Amino acid sequence: MKDDAPTALDLPMVDPLPPETQKYFDICQDKLGMVPNVLRAYAFDIDKLNAFTALYNDLMLADSGLSKLEREMIAVAVSSVNKCYYCLVAHGAAVRQLSGDPALGEQMVMNWRVAKLDARQTAMLAFATKLTETPHLMGETDRKGLRDVGFTDRDIWDIASVAGFFNMTNRVASASEMAPNPEYHAQAR
Amino acid sequence: MKDDAPTALDLPMVDPLPPETQKYFDICQDKLGMVPNVLRAYAFDIDKLNAFTALYNDLMLADSGLSKLEREMIAVAVSSVNKCYYCLVAHGAAVRQLSGDPALGEQMVMNWRVAKLDARQTAMLAFATKLTETPHLMGETDRKGLRDVGFTDRDIWDIASVAGFFNMTNRVASASEMAPNPEYHAQAR
Amino acid sequence: MKDDAPTALDLPMVDPLPPETQKYFDICQDKLGMVPNVLRAYAFDIDKLNAFTALYNDLMLADSGLSKLEREMIAVAVSSVNKCYYCLVAHGAAVRQLSGDPALGEQMVMNWRVAKLDARQTAMLAFATKLTETPHLMGETDRKGLRDVGFTDRDIWDIASVAGFFNMTNRVASASEMAPNPEYHAQAR
Amino acid sequence: MKDDAPTALDLPMVDPLPPETQKYFDICQDKLGMVPNVLRAYAFDIDKLNAFTALYNDLMLADSGLSKLEREMIAVAVSSVNKCYYCLVAHGAAVRQLSGDPALGEQMVMNWRVAKLDARQTAMLAFATKLTETPHLMGETDRKGLRDVGFTDRDIWDIASVAGFFNMTNRVASASEMAPNPEYHAQAR
Amino acid sequence: MKDDAPTALDLPMVDPLPPETQKYFDICQDKLGMVPNVLRAYAFDIDKLNAFTALYNDLMLADSGLSKLEREMIAVAVSSVNKCYYCLVAHGAAVRQLSGDPALGEQMVMNWRVAKLDARQTAMLAFATKLTETPHLMGETDRKGLRDVGFTDRDIWDIASVAGFFNMTNRVASASEMAPNPEYHAQAR
Amino acid sequence: MKDDAPTALDLPMVDPLPPETQKYFDICQDKLGMVPNVLRAYAFDIDKLNAFTALYNDLMLADSGLSKLEREMIAVAVSSVNKCYYCLVAHGAAVRQLSGDPALGEQMVMNWRVAKLDARQTAMLAFATKLTETPHLMGETDRKGLRDVGFTDRDIWDIASVAGFFNMTNRVASASEMAPNPEYHAQAR
């Protein structure tokens, strides 16, 4: 792939980008110091980019009984099962930043079970991991496990949706050899 | 769960539905004879419903080098790995309808390898299955396998995206015990 | 394989069939509207055919604490683990017919855990599935689980024997690419 | 289980045994110095015993392009995948006796790949092992692999049937905790 | 490999061996009737041989809350998971010798769960097996399981260390195709 | 475990440490700014500590056809399969330091296949990974794969030995919940 290409697929960005998209990318550049490669990867087709970002923003940023950090923890734990380099790098950095705890980010990447988490977050990650590994074995017992530590049915939906989303995006990234922006590596260490 | 509830989670639909949503559901009822339960499941939050349907419609219905039948074949082959009852029932029916070949639908559900497919579709389903089972093993060899039978890089993106999408939705359905509408079972047999 | 051959192996039926065998096949044709391909596959050697049918008939049709439907449910649940196209098609049809419940047949094929079964049948299928997937882990705890829901030791033998039998026949069918008779697909939908 | 019971299930032998069965058991005692526990286990129901022995004798003793030793090698290689104590002990002894090579028996039990086999037997065991582990992946390539080293289609049927049979009997033995006769251990060492 | 070579790698022993090593090998020959091939395999580099034997002797022969037989049982149970021919042959013989129970040696090789062990040894082997198969799932619950049947923290360390050691040596043996000395096969049958 | 304890086992260090050991720990403190917890963990028994460090130093620091970086790459790739937190943290830091390439360390932790390696290092890590995951499948083909990219038989031994060693130490660390020194996290980022 070309040095700067976000994936191993030859799918150049729309050029020029529509003004809305350009504005969104400019905001990323300003706030994050980069345009995340996942956005550049989708930008060969603006409808696909918009559908992806709408779903992503709803899941990861909209109101939820899960904190943003918790959603990022799920993202990394799921990506660890699937060994997705892009997502582990990008969302591992997010866990480090949101938690202020560099070791927590590493634990989510390497084996979340070693982290000293409370019962709520343990149940949340156990559910997300089982859902990733053996979705056909999920049942009422698993949902009860979440309710028992205080999650609502809406929270269960959100845990499943975030876990599901990264099972999707892990595969798009792995299939296309999506490269994480190098800026992530040193962040919040 | 209540007899008519689309999932085992207590997440009732917004009531009344916004006019746009109601109109969409009415069209489903007219054209399909039902509102697919996945839409009723998401309708507890209209933003989530809209984000889901926008992504779904782009992937499954928009222009692509993959036919609609091929995208449904990927959907079912992926759902077979994940043993997702909702998606196997709903998209198995779609394969039967689009192909006019009831046995093909069963083959996608049971073991796609027994189907008598050409090299293109065999490569497509082999890629989607490997991406589902062992995403971390995907590499240039796998992409080359698709290019060798005539797929473009855009097609590869679409194969990965459809496979990825059903890895998401299989998990949301399995986690929430989403029930397929009974109408699917007898369709196109 | 030839269009009409029951498997991908070149093993033509004894010709002419012995009178006993011909009579058996005629009865099949009358009662079922077809001679199941598994019988045609074995008919290259009448001793093998007879040994197979004697075992099959004893297991699936003779007296047992398990109903015929329950034995067919085990057949399909086991064949689902092994993804055996022949057995899923043929015995999926049997579950639909014996139960009068098309959805139950689909559930056994796709993921038996989604079916609304009582404790007895749930334990029965859990035992058969574990025995299929990890036979070396079976132990007294598993047998106790069956006894606790009312199964006798003779019933346990029958569950194990039916599950075992389909672990055999799934493999003969998969190794030989046995094709299910097309008549099954539309039955009892 | 009682000290002398062949399994952990309370299924006593028919008493007295029918004359035919008693005669068969007497022959075993004379020729083998024991009645194999698998026969004693089935003897709670003579029809089941007869169906089992008819199939067993056809597969393991009747004419075939596979030698008796080769069929026993398949038996043990399959039982090794399934970790079936009964079958590994009983058929491991058979491999030692038929081959006159104690190490060969151990290799079949422990990991057949370490044995110095010719291309024919290597292909035979590779097929039987794959059929045991991942029956849904079998295809024309696997059959071609056997034909390439000289096996006929009838031989392929026999390899699949023997492998299939032990996938059945491994599970009946494991589910019932069938105990191998102690005489086997020291045989042909 | 040459008929007498201990592995498939061309790594001849230092020649002549240093006096200390020669003396050690002479003692082996006297006491065991052979020099175990693992020692001959390492003897291409005396530092490596010494490091290996120092660790081995500490783990398997030094004082411990585990008996020597128990350490050999762990060795074989671990080697069974990894299907290591060398270690199963050599340490299977050790279990037979130390226990005076040939069947126990076979059970450790074939499937330790069928052995009639007390709660202590069952817990010990369950821990060692889980540690071998899924080390990332080990946690406080597993350690508590050992403490509950009377193991001390030092014992837990020893169980883990012996299980770990055979996970190492199984892999060195398998990678190099290490051949067990033929003398082991008939020992203590 | 106590805040400062190196593992979850109550195995305090010998106190005072023997002068040799104390001197070794002092050197660690001077050169590394810490005493690695794996050494503190073993220091409850000085013979065990010495056996461990002798083997470790021979494998990781002595002359070899593999560079020290290559040995650390194997260490991390193996530890990634086993999801060993201690080893991933400690040896991930070593890869970053020895290579001067922080991304390389992350790639070894997350999925080594995404790294842009030459044929030699790719073959080396493929061998180490297969040896970790399925040691029973190793054979001459795998050794030939290493020889084809220039490795000698001695190099093959070293690859197998390093991979084997981390399969041991991953399990000791996981069983005892060994905690990596916090200093590693920020090193060489």
mmCIF file of C-alpha atoms in Angstrom, chain C residues 7-11 38 41-42 44-45 47-48 51-52 54-55 58-59 62-63 81-84 127 131-136 138-140 143 147 153-154 156-158 160-161 163-172 174-178, chain D residues 7-11 38 41-42 44-45 47-48 51-52 54-55 58-59 62-63 81-84 127 131-136 138-140 143 147 153-154 156-158 160-161 163-172 174-178:
data_model
loop_
_atom_site.group_PDB
_atom_site.id
_atom_site.type_symbol
_atom_site.label_atom_id
_atom_site.label_comp_id
_atom_site.label_asym_id
_atom_site.label_seq_id
_atom_site.Cartn_x
_atom_site.Cartn_y
_atom_site.Cartn_z
ATOM 1 C CA THR C 7 -22.945 -39.327 -3.284
ATOM 2 C CA ALA C 8 -19.759 -38.106 -4.965
ATOM 3 C CA LEU C 9 -18.336 -41.637 -4.846
ATOM 4 C CA ASP C 10 -18.669 -43.960 -7.808
ATOM 5 C CA LEU C 11 -20.395 -46.816 -5.988
ATOM 6 C CA VAL C 38 -28.755 -42.617 2.335
ATOM 7 C CA ALA C 41 -25.836 -44.782 -1.083
ATOM 8 C CA TYR C 42 -25.416 -47.914 1.026
ATOM 9 C CA PHE C 44 -23.698 -50.862 -3.353
ATOM 10 C CA ASP C 45 -23.290 -53.553 -0.662
ATOM 11 C CA ASP C 47 -24.709 -56.328 3.976
ATOM 12 C CA LYS C 48 -23.678 -52.777 4.742
ATOM 13 C CA ALA C 51 -26.383 -53.376 9.066
ATOM 14 C CA PHE C 52 -27.034 -49.657 8.738
ATOM 15 C CA ALA C 54 -30.984 -52.431 11.430
ATOM 16 C CA LEU C 55 -29.125 -50.025 13.679
ATOM 17 C CA ASP C 58 -33.588 -49.874 16.355
ATOM 18 C CA LEU C 59 -32.417 -46.438 17.455
ATOM 19 C CA ALA C 62 -37.974 -49.047 18.421
ATOM 20 C CA ASP C 63 -39.439 -48.573 21.880
ATOM 21 C CA VAL C 81 -22.784 -29.036 15.381
ATOM 22 C CA ASN C 82 -21.280 -31.072 12.560
ATOM 23 C CA LYS C 83 -22.923 -28.930 9.837
ATOM 24 C CA CYS C 84 -24.030 -32.038 7.914
ATOM 25 C CA PHE C 127 -26.167 -33.520 26.898
ATOM 26 C CA LEU C 131 -21.270 -35.260 23.925
ATOM 27 C CA THR C 132 -20.802 -34.211 20.308
ATOM 28 C CA GLU C 133 -18.444 -31.327 20.939
ATOM 29 C CA THR C 134 -16.354 -32.513 23.886
ATOM 30 C CA PRO C 135 -16.985 -36.212 24.531
ATOM 31 C CA HIS C 136 -13.909 -36.432 26.755
ATOM 32 C CA MET C 138 -18.567 -36.155 29.946
ATOM 33 C CA GLY C 139 -18.919 -37.426 33.469
ATOM 34 C CA GLU C 140 -21.222 -38.287 36.308
ATOM 35 C CA ARG C 143 -25.600 -38.084 33.747
ATOM 36 C CA ARG C 147 -31.578 -38.085 35.926
ATOM 37 C CA ASP C 153 -30.423 -44.890 32.823
ATOM 38 C CA ARG C 154 -31.936 -46.604 29.817
ATOM 39 C CA ILE C 156 -29.435 -41.918 28.992
ATOM 40 C CA TRP C 157 -28.187 -44.828 26.918
ATOM 41 C CA ASP C 158 -30.656 -43.954 24.195
ATOM 42 C CA ALA C 160 -26.058 -41.182 23.933
ATOM 43 C CA SER C 161 -26.720 -43.782 21.248
ATOM 44 C CA ALA C 163 -26.260 -38.672 19.452
ATOM 45 C CA GLY C 164 -23.467 -41.128 18.729
ATOM 46 C CA PHE C 165 -25.227 -42.510 15.678
ATOM 47 C CA PHE C 166 -25.557 -39.105 14.060
ATOM 48 C CA ASN C 167 -21.942 -38.359 14.816
ATOM 49 C CA MET C 168 -21.280 -41.416 12.671
ATOM 50 C CA THR C 169 -23.686 -40.794 9.870
ATOM 51 C CA ASN C 170 -22.881 -37.078 9.681
ATOM 52 C CA ARG C 171 -19.326 -38.095 8.873
ATOM 53 C CA VAL C 172 -20.216 -40.748 6.307
ATOM 54 C CA SER C 174 -19.950 -35.374 4.707
ATOM 55 C CA ALA C 175 -17.077 -37.547 3.518
ATOM 56 C CA SER C 176 -19.077 -38.844 0.575
ATOM 57 C CA GLU C 177 -20.930 -35.608 -0.204
ATOM 58 C CA MET C 178 -24.277 -37.298 0.216
ATOM 59 C CA THR D 7 -20.498 -48.839 32.481
ATOM 60 C CA ALA D 8 -21.717 -46.307 35.025
ATOM 61 C CA LEU D 9 -25.305 -46.919 33.944
ATOM 62 C CA ASP D 10 -27.482 -49.369 35.801
ATOM 63 C CA LEU D 11 -28.388 -51.553 32.823
ATOM 64 C CA VAL D 38 -18.674 -53.132 25.098
ATOM 65 C CA ALA D 41 -22.703 -53.108 28.031
ATOM 66 C CA TYR D 42 -25.040 -53.622 25.068
ATOM 67 C CA PHE D 44 -29.168 -55.287 28.394
ATOM 68 C CA ASP D 45 -31.051 -55.384 25.071
ATOM 69 C CA ASP D 47 -31.579 -56.321 19.583
ATOM 70 C CA LYS D 48 -29.235 -53.438 20.290
ATOM 71 C CA ALA D 51 -27.337 -54.375 15.612
ATOM 72 C CA PHE D 52 -24.080 -53.129 17.074
ATOM 73 C CA ALA D 54 -23.454 -56.723 12.930
ATOM 74 C CA LEU D 55 -22.251 -53.250 12.015
ATOM 75 C CA ASP D 58 -19.009 -55.761 8.801
ATOM 76 C CA LEU D 59 -16.793 -52.722 9.187
ATOM 77 C CA ALA D 62 -15.398 -58.106 6.392
ATOM 78 C CA ASP D 63 -13.544 -57.814 3.100
ATOM 79 C CA VAL D 81 -9.090 -37.028 18.902
ATOM 80 C CA ASN D 82 -12.079 -37.843 21.063
ATOM 81 C CA LYS D 83 -9.925 -39.002 24.018
ATOM 82 C CA CYS D 84 -12.068 -42.120 24.499
ATOM 83 C CA PHE D 127 -8.534 -37.971 6.134
ATOM 84 C CA LEU D 131 -13.327 -36.015 9.152
ATOM 85 C CA THR D 132 -13.432 -36.372 12.919
ATOM 86 C CA GLU D 133 -12.424 -32.821 13.773
ATOM 87 C CA THR D 134 -14.043 -30.760 11.025
ATOM 88 C CA PRO D 135 -16.471 -32.902 9.038
ATOM 89 C CA HIS D 136 -18.045 -29.824 7.488
ATOM 90 C CA MET D 138 -14.533 -32.254 3.792
ATOM 91 C CA GLY D 139 -14.690 -31.955 0.047
ATOM 92 C CA GLU D 140 -13.509 -33.215 -3.293
ATOM 93 C CA ARG D 143 -11.239 -37.474 -1.638
ATOM 94 C CA ARG D 147 -7.324 -41.420 -4.747
ATOM 95 C CA ASP D 153 -13.942 -45.035 -4.060
ATOM 96 C CA ARG D 154 -14.926 -48.147 -2.151
ATOM 97 C CA ILE D 156 -12.876 -44.090 0.679
ATOM 98 C CA TRP D 157 -16.297 -45.293 1.803
ATOM 99 C CA ASP D 158 -14.644 -47.743 4.163
ATOM 100 C CA ALA D 160 -15.191 -42.793 6.222
ATOM 101 C CA SER D 161 -17.335 -45.576 7.654
ATOM 102 C CA ALA D 163 -13.909 -43.245 11.167
ATOM 103 C CA GLY D 164 -17.615 -42.537 11.481
ATOM 104 C CA PHE D 165 -18.230 -45.681 13.503
ATOM 105 C CA PHE D 166 -15.651 -44.765 16.106
ATOM 106 C CA ASN D 167 -17.045 -41.277 16.329
ATOM 107 C CA MET D 168 -20.241 -43.046 17.365
ATOM 108 C CA THR D 169 -18.833 -45.610 19.725
ATOM 109 C CA ASN D 170 -16.398 -43.160 21.333
ATOM 110 C CA ARG D 171 -19.431 -41.137 22.368
ATOM 111 C CA VAL D 172 -21.476 -44.078 23.655
ATOM 112 C CA SER D 174 -17.682 -41.699 27.035
ATOM 113 C CA ALA D 175 -21.305 -40.943 27.897
ATOM 114 C CA SER D 176 -21.679 -44.202 29.798
ATOM 115 C CA GLU D 177 -18.187 -44.294 31.292
ATOM 116 C CA MET D 178 -17.488 -47.643 29.692
#
